[in-house]
Amino acid sequence: MIPAKRRKLGAPAAGPVADVIRFPHVAVFLLEKRMGASRRAFLTGLARSKGFRLEDSYSPAVTHVVSEKNSGDEVQAWLETQTPAGDADRSVHLLNMTWFTESMAAGHPVKIESRHRLQVKAKSGPSAVTNTMGAYACQRKTPLEHHNAVLTDALLLLAENADFCTNEGRSVAFKRAASVLKALPGPVRRMEELQGLPCLGEHCQRVIKEILEHGASSEVEMTRHSEHYQAMKALTGIFGVGVKTAEQWHRAGIRHPADLVSSEHKLNRAQRAGVEYYEHLRVPVTKAEADRIGEIVKRAVDAVLLGAEITLTGGFRRGKQTGHDVDFLITHPDEGREEGLLPKVVSWLEARDLLLYQKTNKNSYLEAKEWPARPPSNMDRFERCFSIFKLQRPWAALEEPPQSGERGAAETPGWKAVRVDLVVTPVSQFAFALLGWTGSQLFERDLRRWAGQKGMSLSSHALYDCEQKRYLRATSEEEIFAHLGLEYIPPGERNA
Ligand code: UTP
Ligand code: MN
């Protein structure tokens, strides 16, 4: 039997990544200083051949810096020079070679113990007071309502713009900084209050300082009004359109969804629906609408499989009052009964003219065939339906729709298009799916990174312990937090 994902043998020592990356959430950077270029190249090739992710240069994506014969303070000083843009992520681990060699021997990133860490002298200063905040979003409570919206809106706009420029590292750095500010107990008034907080690089601090002093950041305002940002925001706002496509269209002179209607650009089925319902889908979905859709989905599910259960997840489960879509998990207490459920649910809905668009993917997750520590990417492989619901507006259910008249009602039809994601999970994976689909995105990202750093691999399907070489089962989110050695954070405080 040939494993489906057999590694390429004889990959060049330190060439471009030719091997399968098995631990994408552990991004290792080897410091060349005192190690030397040739030893570094050798170790890089070795690690890559074992499925490790080795970065050629330092970036905010790096999670583990490994050095040889350097003191912690030297590495810390070097790290501070590496972030001219100031996006330094202070959650990066500074490690000695023992972590690296043990990980090579184990064939996976081993859990970081204190003996692996370089000792960095805490900077002595007046303000060792402020900060006990964990550097991972999953270590802290982030409420929905917080005290620093002006600052976080600014940083999140820069994050969004970095996404539009396909600079993920930068985007994540801004999101992390915003998330730290969301978790503060009160509004930031002076820069000194930020001392010692994690994830606030120089660039973020510069933006914050300008807002605190002048009420706004020139960089943020310039970005907000830039043509590229506005066009990318409009185009990526189309259902079915990602940054890559939007960027191509932008280069071809497209600025707005309306430009696509008359252009010769080919749209796929999802994008055609996205353009057609653009004006509907840009209006946020309310909690009341989510609940009404929940009732419809419940009726559909009940009709096709007795005993199936549905759960509202995503932002609404975290307490949000509006969202860009509605996310549901569907399961059945008897494992296996849920198989093939979705096509039947879809037929039920279609027969009642409740769907404007749907695309259903089959479940492609099979634990037995899984590379255990496989990249827990956030694309999971459940049976899943991306859909657009046709939701009747409340007044449309009344006897007399307002001002029916001729077809002039096209501007406010009696229904609203709403994005709905339906995800079916076997009950044995339900807790993982629930944790994975509740979000927020940054919270999930940090959960997976945290797990990686603990020698585990977390996905929306399962948690695998790379050291014990076994899956850790759970029937509740609480158990998963416990497996990860984390304090339980309820959904309402995962708004990182
Ligand atoms: P959403 O994108 O729906 O975000 O994904 P949200 O928090 O509900 O925000 P709004 O209100 O809709 O804008 C919900 C969660 O589901 C996960 C994401 O990581 C996020 O945490 N997700 C999403 C997946 O696990 N897989 C996917 O394919 C999509
Ligand atoms: Mn959602």
PDB file of N, CA, C and O in Angstrom, residues 436-472:
ATOM      1  N   GLY A 436     -15.083  24.223  16.647  1.00  0.00           N
ATOM      2  CA  GLY A 436     -14.476  24.770  15.430  1.00  0.00           C
ATOM      3  C   GLY A 436     -15.370  25.765  14.702  1.00  0.00           C
ATOM      4  O   GLY A 436     -14.878  26.686  14.060  1.00  0.00           O
ATOM      5  N   TRP A 437     -16.680  25.564  14.796  1.00  0.00           N
ATOM      6  CA  TRP A 437     -17.601  26.425  14.049  1.00  0.00           C
ATOM      7  C   TRP A 437     -18.128  27.599  14.873  1.00  0.00           C
ATOM      8  O   TRP A 437     -18.820  28.457  14.336  1.00  0.00           O
ATOM      9  N   THR A 438     -17.815  27.622  16.152  1.00  0.00           N
ATOM     10  CA  THR A 438     -18.305  28.743  16.952  1.00  0.00           C
ATOM     11  C   THR A 438     -17.417  29.968  16.759  1.00  0.00           C
ATOM     12  O   THR A 438     -17.878  31.104  16.848  1.00  0.00           O
ATOM     13  N   GLY A 439     -16.142  29.766  16.438  1.00  0.00           N
ATOM     14  CA  GLY A 439     -15.265  30.908  16.205  1.00  0.00           C
ATOM     15  C   GLY A 439     -14.883  31.586  17.506  1.00  0.00           C
ATOM     16  O   GLY A 439     -15.017  30.989  18.569  1.00  0.00           O
ATOM     17  N   SER A 440     -14.410  32.854  17.463  1.00  0.00           N
ATOM     18  CA  SER A 440     -14.174  33.578  16.218  1.00  0.00           C
ATOM     19  C   SER A 440     -12.999  32.972  15.445  1.00  0.00           C
ATOM     20  O   SER A 440     -12.301  32.113  15.982  1.00  0.00           O
ATOM     21  N   GLN A 441     -12.809  33.467  14.266  1.00  0.00           N
ATOM     22  CA  GLN A 441     -11.726  32.931  13.448  1.00  0.00           C
ATOM     23  C   GLN A 441     -10.368  33.002  14.139  1.00  0.00           C
ATOM     24  O   GLN A 441      -9.589  32.053  14.084  1.00  0.00           O
ATOM     25  N   LEU A 442     -10.108  34.132  14.788  1.00  0.00           N
ATOM     26  CA  LEU A 442      -8.809  34.279  15.446  1.00  0.00           C
ATOM     27  C   LEU A 442      -8.711  33.343  16.656  1.00  0.00           C
ATOM     28  O   LEU A 442      -7.667  32.767  16.940  1.00  0.00           O
ATOM     29  N   PHE A 443      -9.837  33.189  17.341  1.00  0.00           N
ATOM     30  CA  PHE A 443      -9.865  32.274  18.485  1.00  0.00           C
ATOM     31  C   PHE A 443      -9.516  30.863  18.007  1.00  0.00           C
ATOM     32  O   PHE A 443      -8.697  30.157  18.611  1.00  0.00           O
ATOM     33  N   GLU A 444     -10.107  30.463  16.876  1.00  0.00           N
ATOM     34  CA  GLU A 444      -9.847  29.123  16.316  1.00  0.00           C
ATOM     35  C   GLU A 444      -8.388  28.986  15.894  1.00  0.00           C
ATOM     36  O   GLU A 444      -7.755  27.959  16.120  1.00  0.00           O
ATOM     37  N   ARG A 445      -7.906  30.012  15.274  1.00  0.00           N
ATOM     38  CA  ARG A 445      -6.525  29.990  14.795  1.00  0.00           C
ATOM     39  C   ARG A 445      -5.559  29.789  15.963  1.00  0.00           C
ATOM     40  O   ARG A 445      -4.638  28.985  15.906  1.00  0.00           O
ATOM     41  N   ASP A 446      -5.829  30.519  17.043  1.00  0.00           N
ATOM     42  CA  ASP A 446      -4.938  30.412  18.193  1.00  0.00           C
ATOM     43  C   ASP A 446      -5.130  29.100  18.943  1.00  0.00           C
ATOM     44  O   ASP A 446      -4.185  28.573  19.522  1.00  0.00           O
ATOM     45  N   LEU A 447      -6.348  28.565  18.921  1.00  0.00           N
ATOM     46  CA  LEU A 447      -6.561  27.240  19.524  1.00  0.00           C
ATOM     47  C   LEU A 447      -5.682  26.205  18.818  1.00  0.00           C
ATOM     48  O   LEU A 447      -5.024  25.384  19.459  1.00  0.00           O
ATOM     49  N   ARG A 448      -5.665  26.252  17.495  1.00  0.00           N
ATOM     50  CA  ARG A 448      -4.881  25.267  16.739  1.00  0.00           C
ATOM     51  C   ARG A 448      -3.385  25.492  16.953  1.00  0.00           C
ATOM     52  O   ARG A 448      -2.609  24.552  17.056  1.00  0.00           O
ATOM     53  N   ARG A 449      -3.007  26.755  17.052  1.00  0.00           N
ATOM     54  CA  ARG A 449      -1.597  27.075  17.281  1.00  0.00           C
ATOM     55  C   ARG A 449      -1.189  26.625  18.680  1.00  0.00           C
ATOM     56  O   ARG A 449      -0.120  26.078  18.898  1.00  0.00           O
ATOM     57  N   TRP A 450      -2.079  26.850  19.634  1.00  0.00           N
ATOM     58  CA  TRP A 450      -1.826  26.417  21.013  1.00  0.00           C
ATOM     59  C   TRP A 450      -1.643  24.903  21.042  1.00  0.00           C
ATOM     60  O   TRP A 450      -0.722  24.366  21.660  1.00  0.00           O
ATOM     61  N   ALA A 451      -2.569  24.207  20.369  1.00  0.00           N
ATOM     62  CA  ALA A 451      -2.498  22.745  20.338  1.00  0.00           C
ATOM     63  C   ALA A 451      -1.159  22.312  19.735  1.00  0.00           C
ATOM     64  O   ALA A 451      -0.474  21.443  20.292  1.00  0.00           O
ATOM     65  N   GLY A 452      -0.753  22.937  18.648  1.00  0.00           N
ATOM     66  CA  GLY A 452       0.506  22.593  17.982  1.00  0.00           C
ATOM     67  C   GLY A 452       1.675  22.727  18.930  1.00  0.00           C
ATOM     68  O   GLY A 452       2.554  21.866  19.003  1.00  0.00           O
ATOM     69  N   GLN A 453       1.643  23.782  19.702  1.00  0.00           N
ATOM     70  CA  GLN A 453       2.724  24.081  20.632  1.00  0.00           C
ATOM     71  C   GLN A 453       2.741  23.075  21.791  1.00  0.00           C
ATOM     72  O   GLN A 453       3.754  22.855  22.425  1.00  0.00           O
ATOM     73  N   LYS A 454       1.591  22.419  22.011  1.00  0.00           N
ATOM     74  CA  LYS A 454       1.503  21.402  23.059  1.00  0.00           C
ATOM     75  C   LYS A 454       1.741  20.004  22.492  1.00  0.00           C
ATOM     76  O   LYS A 454       1.453  19.002  23.156  1.00  0.00           O
ATOM     77  N   GLY A 455       2.161  19.940  21.234  1.00  0.00           N
ATOM     78  CA  GLY A 455       2.385  18.627  20.626  1.00  0.00           C
ATOM     79  C   GLY A 455       1.091  17.927  20.242  1.00  0.00           C
ATOM     80  O   GLY A 455       1.005  16.702  20.200  1.00  0.00           O
ATOM     81  N   MET A 456       0.042  18.719  19.976  1.00  0.00           N
ATOM     82  CA  MET A 456      -1.236  18.122  19.571  1.00  0.00           C
ATOM     83  C   MET A 456      -1.699  18.767  18.274  1.00  0.00           C
ATOM     84  O   MET A 456      -1.168  19.789  17.848  1.00  0.00           O
ATOM     85  N   SER A 457      -2.683  18.150  17.655  1.00  0.00           N
ATOM     86  CA  SER A 457      -3.202  18.686  16.409  1.00  0.00           C
ATOM     87  C   SER A 457      -4.720  18.734  16.499  1.00  0.00           C
ATOM     88  O   SER A 457      -5.367  17.699  16.704  1.00  0.00           O
ATOM     89  N   LEU A 458      -5.275  19.930  16.391  1.00  0.00           N
ATOM     90  CA  LEU A 458      -6.725  20.113  16.569  1.00  0.00           C
ATOM     91  C   LEU A 458      -7.374  20.480  15.249  1.00  0.00           C
ATOM     92  O   LEU A 458      -6.875  21.323  14.513  1.00  0.00           O
ATOM     93  N   SER A 459      -8.498  19.847  14.948  1.00  0.00           N
ATOM     94  CA  SER A 459      -9.296  20.254  13.791  1.00  0.00           C
ATOM     95  C   SER A 459     -10.757  20.259  14.217  1.00  0.00           C
ATOM     96  O   SER A 459     -11.067  19.972  15.376  1.00  0.00           O
ATOM     97  N   SER A 460     -11.651  20.550  13.284  1.00  0.00           N
ATOM     98  CA  SER A 460     -13.077  20.508  13.608  1.00  0.00           C
ATOM     99  C   SER A 460     -13.590  19.064  13.662  1.00  0.00           C
ATOM    100  O   SER A 460     -14.768  18.835  13.911  1.00  0.00           O
ATOM    101  N   HIS A 461     -12.697  18.110  13.399  1.00  0.00           N
ATOM    102  CA  HIS A 461     -13.085  16.699  13.458  1.00  0.00           C
ATOM    103  C   HIS A 461     -12.550  15.999  14.701  1.00  0.00           C
ATOM    104  O   HIS A 461     -13.182  15.075  15.221  1.00  0.00           O
ATOM    105  N   ALA A 462     -11.349  16.383  15.133  1.00  0.00           N
ATOM    106  CA  ALA A 462     -10.686  15.581  16.154  1.00  0.00           C
ATOM    107  C   ALA A 462      -9.518  16.316  16.797  1.00  0.00           C
ATOM    108  O   ALA A 462      -9.069  17.346  16.301  1.00  0.00           O
ATOM    109  N   LEU A 463      -9.040  15.738  17.903  1.00  0.00           N
ATOM    110  CA  LEU A 463      -7.814  16.218  18.548  1.00  0.00           C
ATOM    111  C   LEU A 463      -6.861  15.027  18.630  1.00  0.00           C
ATOM    112  O   LEU A 463      -7.229  13.959  19.134  1.00  0.00           O
ATOM    113  N   TYR A 464      -5.669  15.205  18.084  1.00  0.00           N
ATOM    114  CA  TYR A 464      -4.700  14.114  18.054  1.00  0.00           C
ATOM    115  C   TYR A 464      -3.494  14.497  18.896  1.00  0.00           C
ATOM    116  O   TYR A 464      -2.982  15.609  18.776  1.00  0.00           O
ATOM    117  N   ASP A 465      -3.076  13.582  19.747  1.00  0.00           N
ATOM    118  CA  ASP A 465      -1.882  13.815  20.558  1.00  0.00           C
ATOM    119  C   ASP A 465      -0.694  13.169  19.847  1.00  0.00           C
ATOM    120  O   ASP A 465      -0.602  11.937  19.768  1.00  0.00           O
ATOM    121  N   CYS A 466       0.198  14.018  19.325  1.00  0.00           N
ATOM    122  CA  CYS A 466       1.302  13.496  18.501  1.00  0.00           C
ATOM    123  C   CYS A 466       2.296  12.700  19.335  1.00  0.00           C
ATOM    124  O   CYS A 466       3.004  11.845  18.813  1.00  0.00           O
ATOM    125  N   GLU A 467       2.381  12.988  20.643  1.00  0.00           N
ATOM    126  CA  GLU A 467       3.350  12.266  21.460  1.00  0.00           C
ATOM    127  C   GLU A 467       2.821  10.891  21.855  1.00  0.00           C
ATOM    128  O   GLU A 467       3.497   9.890  21.722  1.00  0.00           O
ATOM    129  N   GLN A 468       1.569  10.885  22.325  1.00  0.00           N
ATOM    130  CA  GLN A 468       0.976   9.594  22.694  1.00  0.00           C
ATOM    131  C   GLN A 468       0.492   8.821  21.478  1.00  0.00           C
ATOM    132  O   GLN A 468       0.052   7.689  21.584  1.00  0.00           O
ATOM    133  N   LYS A 469       0.529   9.491  20.307  1.00  0.00           N
ATOM    134  CA  LYS A 469       0.076   8.888  19.055  1.00  0.00           C
ATOM    135  C   LYS A 469      -1.338   8.333  19.186  1.00  0.00           C
ATOM    136  O   LYS A 469      -1.612   7.176  18.855  1.00  0.00           O
ATOM    137  N   ARG A 470      -2.244   9.167  19.714  1.00  0.00           N
ATOM    138  CA  ARG A 470      -3.627   8.708  19.783  1.00  0.00           C
ATOM    139  C   ARG A 470      -4.582   9.892  19.777  1.00  0.00           C
ATOM    140  O   ARG A 470      -4.194  11.017  20.102  1.00  0.00           O
ATOM    141  N   TYR A 471      -5.807   9.600  19.370  1.00  0.00           N
ATOM    142  CA  TYR A 471      -6.844  10.625  19.387  1.00  0.00           C
ATOM    143  C   TYR A 471      -7.363  10.820  20.801  1.00  0.00           C
ATOM    144  O   TYR A 471      -7.505   9.845  21.547  1.00  0.00           O
ATOM    145  N   LEU A 472      -7.625  12.074  21.167  1.00  0.00           N
ATOM    146  CA  LEU A 472      -8.204  12.358  22.473  1.00  0.00           C
ATOM    147  C   LEU A 472      -9.692  12.632  22.249  1.00  0.00           C
ATOM    148  O   LEU A 472     -10.051  13.597  21.581  1.00  0.00           O
TER     149      LEU A 472
END
